[in-house]
Each structure stands twice: as C-alpha cells, then as structure tokens.
Amino acid sequence: MTGNALAGEPSAYLRQHAGNPMHWQPFGDAAFAAAADRDVPVFLSIGYAACHWCHVMAGESFEDPETARYLNEHFVSVKVDREERPDVDAAYMAATQALTGEGGWPMSVFLLPDGRAFHAGTYFPPRPMPGRPSFRQVLEAVHEAWAERREAVEANAAALARGLADLHARSAVRLQPPGTGSDAADAGPGTPDPEVLADAVRALAAAEDAGGGFGAAPKFPPSAVLEFLIRHAAVPSATADTARGIAGRTLAAMARSALYDQLDGGFARYSVTRDWSLPHFEKMLYDNALLLRACAHWVRLGGSAEYPAAEAAEATAGTADWMLAALGLTGPDGGLAALASSLDADTVVDGVHHEGGTYLWTAAELADVLGREDGAAVARLMHVGPSGAPLHPGGAAGDGLAGEDRRLWQRVRPALRAARSARPQPARDEKVVAGWNGLALGALADAAAVLDGTELGTELNRAELLAAGERIAEYLERVHWTPGTDGEPGLLVRVSHDGRARGIGGLLEDYAFCSEGLFALYAATGQTRWYALAEGILLAACERFAAGGTLRDAAGESAQVGNAQGGGAGADPFDDATPSGAAAFAGALLSYAALTGSTGHRSLAEQILALLPPLARQAPRAAGGLLAAAQAAVAGPVEAAVAGPPSAARSALHRELLRSPSPGLVIAVQDAEPGPGTAPGPVPLLHGRETKGDPVVYLCRAMVCHAPAVSAAQVREQLASMAG
C-alpha cells in the first residue's frame, strides 16, 4: 500500500491532506492489514478541518518531504477526521490521556497493527522545545523501540488496553431494557434525588470564576452546565436563585465578549484568555446550536438583573441568524437543506494561514471604514488598539451596550459588516453531521417560541425559524434515516456529503440528539410526522445501544477500536464538547415516556440517571448533560395536550405552553386532520382528547389532571401550580 489515498475521501479534513507527500490512508481494515504485512506500526493522526494547530503541524511536518519519507518507510500513516469518527477519537483520546495525562488535537498515536496503542501525544514541533521533543525525535524513538524492544512495546499496549477495559467496566451503565424484566425492574430506580441537584449547584457556585464561567484559560462555554442551571432556576428551591445567578453571569460574560461575534453573531469555540477577550476563532455548529438553545431558554426563564431577557433575545436572534446564513447548505431546490459543520479558525491569504484573520481589526482599519471620529470611538468602545484585535464591548466587566454607546454601535455596525464581508473568509467544512443538525433543529424550534413577537433586528421571524427546522428534519429523514423492516431497527447514518450519506452508522449521540430535536420540533409545530420520526429513531437507539444489558456509545463498527479499548466500551456518561450521548438519550426517553405513558422507557432513563449522584458531587462541570436530564425528571412529567383544530385561539394556548420554562413539560398538539393513510395516528397523550370544537389544554402531573384550560391565563395559572 503506497501513495496518498485521501484525494477521494468525502471528508474536507482528509482532503486537506491529500497533497501531502506522506502516504496517508483512511482509517479501516486495509490500512491495518498493510501494517501487519509490512510488520510496521501505525501512526494515527486525528484532527478536524477547523483546527488551527492541526494546520500548523501539517505545514511543519506532514508537508515536509524528509519527514514524509521517514514515515512512509517505517510506518503506515492513517488520518482520521474526529468529527466523522468520534468513536475512533474517543478510544484513542482515552489512550492518549492515560499515557500522557493530557489530550487535544492534533492527536498523534502509535499503534500495533491490531489497533492497540503503545505511545501517544498531541502536537509535536519540528524542532525540540522545552519539555517537548521534536516530531522527528519521536518517530525515531518509536521506530527504535519497535525494532529493538518489540516485546516491551507489545506488553505496554496490552497493559494499556487492560487498564482501559477496567476503567470502562467500572463506569458502565447497566440496563434492564423496557419490557424485558419484571414489574419491579420496569419500575426503575425512581426519580433522582433533588438534593443531589442542589449539591451540584453549590459545587458549581464554589467553582465559578470571577470572569464568568468556570476555570482559567483556555476557557470553554459550559453549554451543558448552563442548560442544567437554567432548568434548576425554573423550579422553586433553596438553590434556584444561585443557579440563576451563575447562569446569568456566565451568559452575560460570553455574549458581551470576543467569544461572541459582535458583527455577525455566533460563538467561537473557546477563549484563549480567562476574560473571554481573545477567542480561538473556529466556529462550530454544535457550540452554536447548544448556546442558541441556552440563550432561548434564558429568555423563556425571564432573564436576570445581570443579563436581561431582552439582551439575551438579541444574542438568540443573532446566533440563529448567523447559523443559518453561515452554515446553511443549499438544496437542489435552492432552499435550505441542512447545516454544515464549522468555519475554520484560520483565514488563508496567498496560501498562508492566518488565525482569526477575518475577524481582527486595528484602530487604523476602523478609522478607514468609519472615519477618524467614529473609528476612534468604536476602537475605545470595542477594546481595539494599534495591533489587531477582535471587537468586544467588555467581557465579564462590561454591562452591555447602552445609551449613546449602543446607538453608536447600531449605526456603524452595517458598515463594519460590509467591510469585513469583503475580506477573505474562513473555509467551511460542509459535511453534515446528523446529531449536530438534530441539536440545531431543536434549538431553532425553541428559539422560534421565545422570539415570536420580539423585534429581532434581523430578517428572521418565527415562521422562518420553524421552516428552517423542518427543512433540516426533512433532510435528516431523506438522507440519513432508513426505517427498519422485518423486525430490524432503523439505521441513522452519522455523516453525509453533497446530499449523500457516507460512512459509519450513527452513534448513540446522533440518535439521541436527533430524537430530542425532533420532539422539540413536534412540540413547536404540532406536526405529528416529526413525533413519528423521533419515535422511530429513539426506538432504534434502544435496540442498537441498550439491548445488550450495557449502554454503549457505538455499535462496534471497528475491530481496531474494540482492541484499543480492551474488548469494547460502554457509554461515557461525561460531557465533551457536547452533552454525553447517555445524557441526551435519557432526556429523549423521558420525553417519549411522557408522550406515550411508557413506564419501561421512563425506567430506562432512570437507570441511566442513577449514575448521577457521585458524578454530580465530584465533577458537576463534566456532568451537565445528566444533571439537565435529571432536573427534567424531577420537575415532571408535566403533560400538556393541546386539543382542537388549528385556530388563533389554539395558537394562543399553544404559545403560552411554549413560553413556559418548566423543564419537565412535554407538549402534544392535535395535528391538522390528515387524509387517509397520509400521516401517523395521534400521539398517545392525545388519545380520547381530540376534538373538533373549541380548543382546550389538558394539563396533568403525576397522574393528577386539572380541569381543561380554555385561556392562556388558565394555562399559566395551572403551570404555576405544578412547579416545585
């Protein structure tokens, strides 16, 4: 196996390396078989298209002919897009962290031909640096060990795989799938203890940074934790105000900082400074979908003194606007099809990568666009000096723009946007990831509810946001989803390119994010087809990932990954850049159980949430997804059935429900009367409640139902009585 084999790969990241002199191979059996035939180790390099340091290492080492010659002679080199193969990334990230105590991208791992790791690191420079050898030194040391101390290399790989297997076994989620056990088993471990959630809030309060958020640099948006805090703040408790305060300060700090693009909207991946003043400029779909939903839920909660709801509505609208404009992919009919994965951290000018090149301004550049007086005023307002800097009004110390400052910014922003749009732009990774689009359609549905009637300052309105969510759902159904037949579960493919699904089946997170998003879209639109699609995907997930007694993140697409993990791994309950697949699965199961009355699926969710108590107290920042799902379990289910044909009166009742911050609320809406055979039957929560008369809302909690509500005021009053 010789030559670079990446030119025909659909991944934009892999194609970025198709011109390297290295003989890169895609991850698969053929590459590992070639290593076994040649009796050489595998060099595995993992990264992603928007990664700045991946570009740096590529330019320094992978494009260097001498380095490539050495690798081609002594290794089989394999390139992986972590966004296409998160199962591969997770397995070797665990190995890298076990070997080195750190992790990140680019990830550089050395493997036996059966896939087990024996040496690893992240970025290696072309020349030695203090505490870090050069890449060539690493290659020579690994080759020497392979040639001279093979038994020790293989023993190290075996010991690492055993250690990872033991670690996975200790954290495995053991399950009794719905409908397979006794009544006692189906009853599940019960609703999580609310005091566990309160303890998590107290721990988060102790860890809060004065600059907003948690920890020092690099500083990441704590999206899953924010969702938990907002949900906790919506339920009366001794720690509700604490949760609201942390969430408001964090959201305000991020939205008023350089992390948020003050010109075009949308959030960068993370900040390289503690005060959020200098972002790492890549912009990811998953970050923006999660933060769009958090902002929308903050508006729904009513905001706080630190971060008023009206200001948060602007960030909500700006993020939705940016997401659709910058990441929206056009379908064959010219309309939105789905959302791309990311924008690069770098801007390429004359073949040279400039990190953040599109987004940086100098005081002189501001004066050139705005004139001397306005340019100087904006430079002061947006913390721009003689050297390049991103625009931001103040980070954690800022109070948002008000008065004359706000009027100035609103006046000059269009000219600055136009000037920036004329610059070279960062590349877009156009692959479509099913789970991330599931996150996005759920966020768009929730944003539409809170922005209805709000002045957006954009061309978006509620109908357009919902239409965008439905177009994404249609794409997922058409391109990524194959319904099950003959008793086999349906299949969701993780990635598509150019309208065609490619690669592995979806992971647990893909199924969970898509089903969660589709349930939210159904709640917002009342279109039963989205409930039916969510149900199909969720039930397939139960079969694929929860049927063997242990919840799993992947369905075992790769023997090498299984070898690296010592025989396979269960689901990881900890969040990464997105909430864990286990947490999202639990959340979707709770919604489905409330909509159907299935105690078995509620039990399955409770079994996953039973992992929470030690995680919530010891590492709440890494368990935000589980905490958010547990908060929904504690607060609900609050079941709302909206009955009656479509009308202005029904819309008013429906809107009142959509604007409720109750984390345990699920909404079923009577669909428009379908023609024979054209749509699924009603959602079970609506059985016996459908009507052709005046619209009503049936609200129930814990098998106790209120009298039907016929006005928005009655809905509001009944929801308030169910809180707590």
mmCIF file with all atom_site columns, C-alpha atoms in Angstrom, residues 275-362:
data_model
loop_
_atom_site.group_PDB
_atom_site.id
_atom_site.type_symbol
_atom_site.label_atom_id
_atom_site.label_alt_id
_atom_site.label_comp_id
_atom_site.label_asym_id
_atom_site.label_entity_id
_atom_site.label_seq_id
_atom_site.pdbx_PDB_ins_code
_atom_site.Cartn_x
_atom_site.Cartn_y
_atom_site.Cartn_z
_atom_site.occupancy
_atom_site.B_iso_or_equiv
_atom_site.pdbx_formal_charge
_atom_site.auth_seq_id
_atom_site.auth_comp_id
_atom_site.auth_asym_id
_atom_site.auth_atom_id
_atom_site.pdbx_PDB_model_num
ATOM 1  C CA . ASP A 1 275 ? -11.623 37.037 30.494 1.00 0.00 ? 275 ASP A CA 1
ATOM 2  C CA . TRP A 1 276 ? -13.055 35.833 27.152 1.00 0.00 ? 276 TRP A CA 1
ATOM 3  C CA . SER A 1 277 ? -11.216 38.641 25.351 1.00 0.00 ? 277 SER A CA 1
ATOM 4  C CA . LEU A 1 278 ? -9.409  36.552 22.688 1.00 0.00 ? 278 LEU A CA 1
ATOM 5  C CA . PRO A 1 279 ? -11.263 33.652 21.075 1.00 0.00 ? 279 PRO A CA 1
ATOM 6  C CA . HIS A 1 280 ? -9.922  30.653 19.259 1.00 0.00 ? 280 HIS A CA 1
ATOM 7  C CA . PHE A 1 281 ? -11.703 31.634 16.096 1.00 0.00 ? 281 PHE A CA 1
ATOM 8  C CA . GLU A 1 282 ? -13.189 28.396 14.784 1.00 0.00 ? 282 GLU A CA 1
ATOM 9  C CA . LYS A 1 283 ? -16.995 28.431 14.915 1.00 0.00 ? 283 LYS A CA 1
ATOM 10 C CA . MET A 1 284 ? -18.704 25.077 15.318 1.00 0.00 ? 284 MET A CA 1
ATOM 11 C CA . LEU A 1 285 ? -22.295 24.101 14.618 1.00 0.00 ? 285 LEU A CA 1
ATOM 12 C CA . TYR A 1 286 ? -22.614 22.121 17.841 1.00 0.00 ? 286 TYR A CA 1
ATOM 13 C CA . ASP A 1 287 ? -21.430 25.004 20.050 1.00 0.00 ? 287 ASP A CA 1
ATOM 14 C CA . ASN A 1 288 ? -23.822 27.439 18.433 1.00 0.00 ? 288 ASN A CA 1
ATOM 15 C CA . ALA A 1 289 ? -26.774 25.051 18.499 1.00 0.00 ? 289 ALA A CA 1
ATOM 16 C CA . LEU A 1 290 ? -26.242 24.405 22.216 1.00 0.00 ? 290 LEU A CA 1
ATOM 17 C CA . LEU A 1 291 ? -25.726 28.073 23.059 1.00 0.00 ? 291 LEU A CA 1
ATOM 18 C CA . LEU A 1 292 ? -28.683 29.134 20.897 1.00 0.00 ? 292 LEU A CA 1
ATOM 19 C CA . ARG A 1 293 ? -30.895 26.835 22.944 1.00 0.00 ? 293 ARG A CA 1
ATOM 20 C CA . ALA A 1 294 ? -29.384 28.036 26.234 1.00 0.00 ? 294 ALA A CA 1
ATOM 21 C CA . CYS A 1 295 ? -29.999 31.661 25.254 1.00 0.00 ? 295 CYS A CA 1
ATOM 22 C CA . ALA A 1 296 ? -33.563 30.877 24.185 1.00 0.00 ? 296 ALA A CA 1
ATOM 23 C CA . HIS A 1 297 ? -34.232 29.084 27.462 1.00 0.00 ? 297 HIS A CA 1
ATOM 24 C CA . TRP A 1 298 ? -32.762 32.042 29.360 1.00 0.00 ? 298 TRP A CA 1
ATOM 25 C CA . VAL A 1 299 ? -35.209 34.357 27.594 1.00 0.00 ? 299 VAL A CA 1
ATOM 26 C CA . ARG A 1 300 ? -38.001 31.912 28.426 1.00 0.00 ? 300 ARG A CA 1
ATOM 27 C CA . LEU A 1 301 ? -36.926 31.944 32.084 1.00 0.00 ? 301 LEU A CA 1
ATOM 28 C CA . GLY A 1 302 ? -37.194 35.742 32.179 1.00 0.00 ? 302 GLY A CA 1
ATOM 29 C CA . GLY A 1 303 ? -33.512 36.666 32.459 1.00 0.00 ? 303 GLY A CA 1
ATOM 30 C CA . SER A 1 304 ? -31.951 38.393 35.453 1.00 0.00 ? 304 SER A CA 1
ATOM 31 C CA . ALA A 1 305 ? -30.517 41.734 36.503 1.00 0.00 ? 305 ALA A CA 1
ATOM 32 C CA . GLU A 1 306 ? -27.074 40.558 35.347 1.00 0.00 ? 306 GLU A CA 1
ATOM 33 C CA . TYR A 1 307 ? -28.367 39.544 31.927 1.00 0.00 ? 307 TYR A CA 1
ATOM 34 C CA . PRO A 1 308 ? -31.827 40.862 30.987 1.00 0.00 ? 308 PRO A CA 1
ATOM 35 C CA . ALA A 1 309 ? -34.051 38.759 28.779 1.00 0.00 ? 309 ALA A CA 1
ATOM 36 C CA . ALA A 1 310 ? -34.235 41.498 26.134 1.00 0.00 ? 310 ALA A CA 1
ATOM 37 C CA . GLU A 1 311 ? -30.460 41.488 25.730 1.00 0.00 ? 311 GLU A CA 1
ATOM 38 C CA . ALA A 1 312 ? -30.396 37.699 25.617 1.00 0.00 ? 312 ALA A CA 1
ATOM 39 C CA . ALA A 1 313 ? -33.066 37.785 22.894 1.00 0.00 ? 313 ALA A CA 1
ATOM 40 C CA . GLU A 1 314 ? -30.620 39.747 20.729 1.00 0.00 ? 314 GLU A CA 1
ATOM 41 C CA . ALA A 1 315 ? -27.943 37.069 21.178 1.00 0.00 ? 315 ALA A CA 1
ATOM 42 C CA . THR A 1 316 ? -30.549 34.393 20.481 1.00 0.00 ? 316 THR A CA 1
ATOM 43 C CA . ALA A 1 317 ? -31.607 36.062 17.244 1.00 0.00 ? 317 ALA A CA 1
ATOM 44 C CA . GLY A 1 318 ? -28.024 36.865 16.244 1.00 0.00 ? 318 GLY A CA 1
ATOM 45 C CA . THR A 1 319 ? -26.885 33.287 16.770 1.00 0.00 ? 319 THR A CA 1
ATOM 46 C CA . ALA A 1 320 ? -29.819 31.836 14.834 1.00 0.00 ? 320 ALA A CA 1
ATOM 47 C CA . ASP A 1 321 ? -29.245 34.348 12.035 1.00 0.00 ? 321 ASP A CA 1
ATOM 48 C CA . TRP A 1 322 ? -25.528 33.555 11.821 1.00 0.00 ? 322 TRP A CA 1
ATOM 49 C CA . MET A 1 323 ? -26.073 29.797 11.986 1.00 0.00 ? 323 MET A CA 1
ATOM 50 C CA . LEU A 1 324 ? -28.494 29.747 9.071  1.00 0.00 ? 324 LEU A CA 1
ATOM 51 C CA . ALA A 1 325 ? -26.579 32.279 6.974  1.00 0.00 ? 325 ALA A CA 1
ATOM 52 C CA . ALA A 1 326 ? -23.039 30.985 7.538  1.00 0.00 ? 326 ALA A CA 1
ATOM 53 C CA . LEU A 1 327 ? -23.613 27.236 7.857  1.00 0.00 ? 327 LEU A CA 1
ATOM 54 C CA . GLY A 1 328 ? -26.769 26.788 5.781  1.00 0.00 ? 328 GLY A CA 1
ATOM 55 C CA . LEU A 1 329 ? -26.310 24.415 2.832  1.00 0.00 ? 329 LEU A CA 1
ATOM 56 C CA . THR A 1 330 ? -28.467 24.880 -0.241 1.00 0.00 ? 330 THR A CA 1
ATOM 57 C CA . GLY A 1 331 ? -30.603 22.020 -1.503 1.00 0.00 ? 331 GLY A CA 1
ATOM 58 C CA . PRO A 1 332 ? -31.446 21.170 -5.127 1.00 0.00 ? 332 PRO A CA 1
ATOM 59 C CA . ASP A 1 333 ? -34.497 23.458 -4.977 1.00 0.00 ? 333 ASP A CA 1
ATOM 60 C CA . GLY A 1 334 ? -32.385 26.411 -3.869 1.00 0.00 ? 334 GLY A CA 1
ATOM 61 C CA . GLY A 1 335 ? -33.671 26.396 -0.288 1.00 0.00 ? 335 GLY A CA 1
ATOM 62 C CA . LEU A 1 336 ? -32.013 25.368 2.954  1.00 0.00 ? 336 LEU A CA 1
ATOM 63 C CA . ALA A 1 337 ? -31.126 21.675 3.090  1.00 0.00 ? 337 ALA A CA 1
ATOM 64 C CA . ALA A 1 338 ? -29.058 21.204 6.257  1.00 0.00 ? 338 ALA A CA 1
ATOM 65 C CA . LEU A 1 339 ? -26.279 22.855 8.248  1.00 0.00 ? 339 LEU A CA 1
ATOM 66 C CA . ALA A 1 340 ? -22.543 22.474 7.666  1.00 0.00 ? 340 ALA A CA 1
ATOM 67 C CA . SER A 1 341 ? -20.176 21.525 10.476 1.00 0.00 ? 341 SER A CA 1
ATOM 68 C CA . SER A 1 342 ? -17.905 24.523 11.040 1.00 0.00 ? 342 SER A CA 1
ATOM 69 C CA . LEU A 1 343 ? -15.967 27.542 9.907  1.00 0.00 ? 343 LEU A CA 1
ATOM 70 C CA . ASP A 1 344 ? -12.190 27.300 10.091 1.00 0.00 ? 344 ASP A CA 1
ATOM 71 C CA . ALA A 1 345 ? -10.144 29.087 12.749 1.00 0.00 ? 345 ALA A CA 1
ATOM 72 C CA . ASP A 1 346 ? -7.778  30.295 10.034 1.00 0.00 ? 346 ASP A CA 1
ATOM 73 C CA . THR A 1 347 ? -8.164  32.519 7.017  1.00 0.00 ? 347 THR A CA 1
ATOM 74 C CA . VAL A 1 348 ? -5.914  31.597 4.107  1.00 0.00 ? 348 VAL A CA 1
ATOM 75 C CA . VAL A 1 349 ? -4.400  34.566 2.286  1.00 0.00 ? 349 VAL A CA 1
ATOM 76 C CA . ASP A 1 350 ? -1.979  33.860 -0.580 1.00 0.00 ? 350 ASP A CA 1
ATOM 77 C CA . GLY A 1 351 ? -1.557  30.319 0.684  1.00 0.00 ? 351 GLY A CA 1
ATOM 78 C CA . VAL A 1 352 ? -0.670  31.376 4.229  1.00 0.00 ? 352 VAL A CA 1
ATOM 79 C CA . HIS A 1 353 ? -2.842  30.521 7.246  1.00 0.00 ? 353 HIS A CA 1
ATOM 80 C CA . HIS A 1 354 ? -3.716  33.490 9.469  1.00 0.00 ? 354 HIS A CA 1
ATOM 81 C CA . GLU A 1 355 ? -5.509  32.551 12.688 1.00 0.00 ? 355 GLU A CA 1
ATOM 82 C CA . GLY A 1 356 ? -8.581  34.769 13.031 1.00 0.00 ? 356 GLY A CA 1
ATOM 83 C CA . GLY A 1 357 ? -7.504  36.854 10.051 1.00 0.00 ? 357 GLY A CA 1
ATOM 84 C CA . THR A 1 358 ? -11.075 37.651 9.022  1.00 0.00 ? 358 THR A CA 1
ATOM 85 C CA . TYR A 1 359 ? -12.108 38.885 12.457 1.00 0.00 ? 359 TYR A CA 1
ATOM 86 C CA . LEU A 1 360 ? -9.228  41.095 13.659 1.00 0.00 ? 360 LEU A CA 1
ATOM 87 C CA . TRP A 1 361 ? -9.247  44.901 13.466 1.00 0.00 ? 361 TRP A CA 1
ATOM 88 C CA . THR A 1 362 ? -6.752  47.656 14.133 1.00 0.00 ? 362 THR A CA 1
#
